[in-house]
Amino acid sequence: MPNPDASPAAPIISVAGVNKWYGAFQVLTDVSLSVARGEKVVICGPSGSGKSTLIRCLNQLEQHQEGSIVVDGIELGQSENAAQAVRREVGMVFQHFNLFPHLDLVQNCILAPMSVRGMSRRAAEALAVGLLERVRLGEHAHKYPSQLSGGQQQRAAIARALCMEPRVMLFDEPTSALDPEMVGEVLDTMRGLAAEGMTMMIVTHEMGFARQVADRVVFMDRGQIVEQAPPAAFFGAPVHERTRRFLSQILH
């Protein structure tokens, strides 16, 4: 459970001086970042810049070696109990959908709330059906993943994450595995979440989405945060040459 002593005014995510290595290779270097409750932060940057590693550290799918990460008042470190507590409050949507192929959408959605939160099957099914309707999949609730398009599967993955009623949603390049015509339906679902006030951290190259939805855009390169600013300043007047070079490549 979240720390009851955490101040509502405190950042819901606080990353301070985080370093991470894979063997001799340093993938994150002195990364510091705070995210306010309800804030929408888009993280962009070239491949291999540490974006996905950073958000995977926020629920300890990856472990950092130095620095501190605090999520909703819980400090992550060597304690598996802390990691499990944070995972109950943080939903994550990956590039690949990771739905169980032998279960229909409702069954995919009810597993976590029943096993982790102790929710009854009836309550979990009612929640799942409501969330599938919310992501415009109500008529497909009892279909299997193989019967759906990639965009529908990714929306189902978002509904599954929402079934845990998370305080934070993390998205790791949620549209990069989709055919172009399916990207819009997933981004529309994410826009809806943003409009409802969900705290979101999103790794993406969808810069149009970042302009519309983000409160702040963070640019990473070579494991470091190079620049961060509100979208108007980030896209209109980037400060650093590395940021300008990246934007010139991705916007043309």
Coordinates of C-alpha atoms in Angstrom, one line a residue:
M1 CA 0.0 0.0 0.0
P2 CA 1.2 3.6 -0.5
N3 CA 2.8 5.3 2.5
P4 CA 0.1 7.1 4.5
D5 CA 2.6 9.6 5.6
A6 CA 3.4 10.7 2.1
S7 CA 2.4 14.3 1.7
P8 CA -0.2 15.0 -1.1
A9 CA 2.1 17.9 -2.1
A10 CA 5.2 15.7 -2.4
P11 CA 6.2 14.4 -5.8
I12 CA 4.6 11.0 -6.5
I13 CA 7.9 10.0 -8.2
S14 CA 11.3 11.2 -7.1
V15 CA 14.5 10.0 -8.8
A16 CA 17.7 11.3 -7.4
G17 CA 21.3 10.6 -8.6
V18 CA 20.4 7.3 -10.1
N19 CA 23.2 5.2 -11.7
K20 CA 22.8 1.8 -13.4
W21 CA 25.3 -0.4 -15.1
Y22 CA 25.0 -3.5 -17.3
G23 CA 28.4 -5.0 -16.5
A24 CA 30.9 -2.3 -17.5
F25 CA 28.4 -0.4 -19.5
Q26 CA 26.7 2.5 -17.7
V27 CA 23.2 2.8 -19.0
L28 CA 22.0 5.6 -16.5
T29 CA 24.3 8.3 -15.3
D30 CA 23.3 10.6 -12.4
V31 CA 19.6 10.7 -13.4
S32 CA 17.4 13.0 -11.3
L33 CA 13.7 13.6 -12.0
S34 CA 10.5 14.5 -10.0
V35 CA 7.0 13.9 -11.2
A36 CA 4.0 15.6 -9.5
R37 CA 0.7 13.9 -8.9
G38 CA -1.4 14.1 -12.0
E39 CA 1.5 15.2 -14.2
K40 CA 2.0 13.8 -17.7
V41 CA 5.7 13.4 -18.6
V42 CA 6.9 12.2 -22.0
I43 CA 10.4 10.8 -22.3
C44 CA 12.1 10.9 -25.7
G45 CA 15.5 10.3 -27.1
P46 CA 17.5 8.1 -29.5
S47 CA 17.6 4.3 -29.1
G48 CA 19.8 3.2 -26.4
S49 CA 19.6 6.4 -24.4
G50 CA 18.2 4.8 -21.2
K51 CA 14.6 5.8 -21.5
S52 CA 13.1 2.4 -21.1
T53 CA 15.6 1.4 -18.4
L54 CA 14.6 4.5 -16.4
I55 CA 10.9 3.7 -16.2
R56 CA 11.6 0.0 -15.7
C57 CA 13.6 1.0 -12.6
L58 CA 10.5 2.7 -11.2
N59 CA 8.8 -0.6 -10.5
Q60 CA 12.1 -2.6 -10.1
L61 CA 11.8 -4.6 -13.3
E62 CA 15.3 -3.3 -13.4
Q63 CA 17.3 -2.5 -10.3
H64 CA 19.5 0.6 -10.0
Q65 CA 22.8 0.4 -8.3
E66 CA 23.2 3.9 -6.9
G67 CA 20.9 6.8 -6.0
S68 CA 17.4 6.8 -4.7
I69 CA 13.9 6.2 -6.2
V70 CA 10.8 7.0 -4.2
V71 CA 7.4 6.2 -5.6
D72 CA 4.3 7.3 -3.7
G73 CA 6.3 7.5 -0.5
I74 CA 7.9 4.1 -0.9
E75 CA 11.7 4.0 -1.3
L76 CA 12.9 1.3 -3.7
G77 CA 16.1 -0.5 -3.1
Q78 CA 17.0 -4.0 -2.0
S79 CA 13.6 -4.8 -0.4
E80 CA 11.4 -7.0 -2.5
N81 CA 8.5 -6.0 -0.2
A82 CA 9.0 -2.4 -1.3
A83 CA 9.0 -3.4 -4.9
Q84 CA 5.8 -5.4 -4.6
A85 CA 4.1 -2.5 -2.8
V86 CA 5.0 -0.1 -5.6
R87 CA 3.9 -2.6 -8.3
R88 CA 0.5 -2.7 -6.7
E89 CA 0.2 1.1 -7.3
V90 CA 1.9 1.4 -10.6
G91 CA 0.5 0.1 -13.9
M92 CA 2.8 -0.6 -16.8
V93 CA 2.1 -1.0 -20.5
F94 CA 4.9 -2.4 -22.7
Q95 CA 5.8 -2.3 -26.3
H96 CA 4.5 -5.9 -26.7
F97 CA 1.1 -6.6 -25.2
N98 CA 2.0 -9.6 -23.0
L99 CA -1.6 -10.8 -22.9
F100 CA -2.2 -14.4 -21.9
P101 CA -3.2 -16.1 -25.3
H102 CA -5.3 -18.8 -23.6
L103 CA -7.5 -16.4 -21.7
D104 CA -10.1 -14.0 -23.0
L105 CA -9.9 -10.3 -22.3
V106 CA -12.0 -10.4 -19.1
Q107 CA -9.9 -13.3 -17.8
N108 CA -6.7 -11.5 -18.6
C109 CA -8.0 -8.4 -16.7
I110 CA -9.2 -10.1 -13.5
L111 CA -6.1 -12.1 -12.6
A112 CA -4.2 -9.3 -10.9
P113 CA -7.0 -7.7 -8.9
M114 CA -8.1 -11.1 -7.6
S115 CA -4.6 -12.4 -6.8
V116 CA -3.0 -9.2 -5.6
R117 CA -5.8 -7.1 -4.2
G118 CA -8.0 -10.0 -3.1
M119 CA -11.0 -8.8 -5.1
S120 CA -13.9 -11.2 -5.5
R121 CA -14.4 -12.6 -9.0
R122 CA -17.8 -10.8 -9.3
A123 CA -16.2 -7.4 -8.5
A124 CA -13.2 -8.1 -10.6
E125 CA -15.3 -9.1 -13.6
A126 CA -17.5 -6.0 -13.2
L127 CA -14.4 -3.8 -13.1
A128 CA -12.9 -5.5 -16.1
V129 CA -16.0 -5.2 -18.2
G130 CA -16.3 -1.5 -17.3
L131 CA -12.7 -0.8 -18.2
L132 CA -12.9 -2.7 -21.5
E133 CA -15.9 -0.6 -22.4
R134 CA -13.9 2.5 -21.4
V135 CA -11.2 1.6 -24.0
R136 CA -13.9 0.7 -26.5
L137 CA -13.5 -3.0 -26.3
G138 CA -16.7 -3.9 -24.6
E139 CA -18.1 -6.0 -27.5
H140 CA -14.8 -7.9 -27.6
A141 CA -14.7 -8.7 -23.8
H142 CA -14.9 -12.5 -24.3
K143 CA -12.6 -12.7 -27.3
Y144 CA -9.1 -14.1 -27.2
P145 CA -6.0 -11.9 -28.0
S146 CA -5.4 -13.8 -31.3
Q147 CA -8.9 -12.6 -32.5
L148 CA -7.9 -8.9 -32.1
S149 CA -5.8 -6.4 -34.0
G150 CA -2.6 -5.2 -32.5
G151 CA -4.2 -1.9 -31.5
Q152 CA -7.1 -3.7 -29.8
Q153 CA -4.6 -5.9 -27.9
Q154 CA -2.7 -2.9 -26.7
R155 CA -5.9 -1.2 -25.5
A156 CA -6.7 -4.4 -23.7
A157 CA -3.3 -4.3 -22.1
I158 CA -4.1 -0.7 -20.9
A159 CA -7.5 -1.9 -19.5
R160 CA -5.7 -4.8 -17.7
A161 CA -3.2 -2.4 -16.1
L162 CA -6.1 -0.1 -15.1
C163 CA -7.9 -3.0 -13.3
M164 CA -5.3 -2.6 -10.5
E165 CA -6.6 1.0 -10.1
P166 CA -3.1 2.3 -10.2
R167 CA -1.9 5.7 -9.0
V168 CA 0.7 6.0 -11.8
M169 CA 0.8 4.6 -15.3
L170 CA 4.0 3.9 -17.1
F171 CA 4.1 3.4 -20.9
D172 CA 7.2 1.9 -22.6
E173 CA 6.9 2.8 -26.3
P174 CA 3.3 1.5 -26.4
T175 CA 2.7 2.2 -30.1
S176 CA 6.1 1.2 -31.6
A177 CA 5.1 -2.4 -32.4
L178 CA 1.8 -1.3 -34.1
D179 CA 1.0 -0.8 -37.7
P180 CA 0.6 2.9 -38.4
E181 CA -3.2 2.8 -38.8
M182 CA -3.5 1.3 -35.3
V183 CA -1.4 3.9 -33.5
G184 CA -4.2 6.5 -33.3
E185 CA -6.7 4.3 -31.4
V186 CA -4.1 3.6 -28.7
L187 CA -3.1 7.3 -28.4
D188 CA -6.7 8.3 -28.1
T189 CA -7.1 5.9 -25.2
M190 CA -4.0 7.4 -23.6
R191 CA -5.4 11.0 -24.2
G192 CA -8.5 10.0 -22.3
L193 CA -6.5 8.8 -19.3
A194 CA -4.5 12.0 -19.4
A195 CA -7.7 14.1 -19.4
E196 CA -8.9 12.2 -16.4
G197 CA -5.9 13.3 -14.4
M198 CA -3.9 10.1 -14.3
T199 CA -0.2 10.5 -13.5
M200 CA 1.6 9.2 -16.6
M201 CA 5.2 8.7 -17.7
I202 CA 5.4 7.8 -21.4
V203 CA 8.4 6.7 -23.4
T204 CA 7.5 7.4 -27.0
H205 CA 8.6 8.9 -30.3
E206 CA 5.0 10.2 -31.0
M207 CA 5.9 13.9 -30.8
G208 CA 2.4 15.1 -31.9
F209 CA 1.0 13.2 -28.9
A210 CA 3.7 14.9 -26.7
R211 CA 2.8 18.3 -27.9
Q212 CA -0.9 17.7 -27.1
V213 CA -0.8 15.8 -23.9
A214 CA 2.5 16.3 -22.0
D215 CA 3.0 18.7 -19.2
R216 CA 6.7 18.2 -19.6
V217 CA 9.0 16.6 -22.2
V218 CA 12.2 15.0 -21.1
F219 CA 15.0 14.4 -23.6
M220 CA 17.6 11.7 -22.7
D221 CA 20.8 10.8 -24.5
R222 CA 23.6 8.4 -23.5
G223 CA 22.0 7.6 -20.2
Q224 CA 21.5 11.2 -19.1
I225 CA 18.7 13.8 -18.9
V226 CA 19.9 16.4 -21.3
E227 CA 16.9 18.8 -21.3
Q228 CA 13.4 19.0 -20.0
A229 CA 10.7 21.7 -20.6
P230 CA 7.0 22.2 -21.2
P231 CA 6.1 21.2 -24.8
A232 CA 6.0 24.8 -26.2
A233 CA 9.5 25.5 -25.0
F234 CA 10.9 22.1 -25.8
F235 CA 9.7 22.0 -29.4
G236 CA 9.8 25.8 -30.0
A237 CA 13.1 26.8 -28.4
P238 CA 15.3 23.8 -27.4
V239 CA 18.4 24.9 -25.5
H240 CA 20.9 22.1 -26.2
E241 CA 22.4 21.2 -29.5
R242 CA 21.8 17.5 -28.9
T243 CA 18.1 18.2 -28.4
R244 CA 17.9 20.3 -31.6
R245 CA 19.7 17.6 -33.6
F246 CA 17.3 14.9 -32.3
L247 CA 14.2 17.0 -33.1
S248 CA 15.4 17.9 -36.6
Q249 CA 15.7 14.2 -37.3
I250 CA 12.5 13.0 -35.8
L251 CA 10.2 15.9 -37.0
H252 CA 11.2 15.7 -40.6

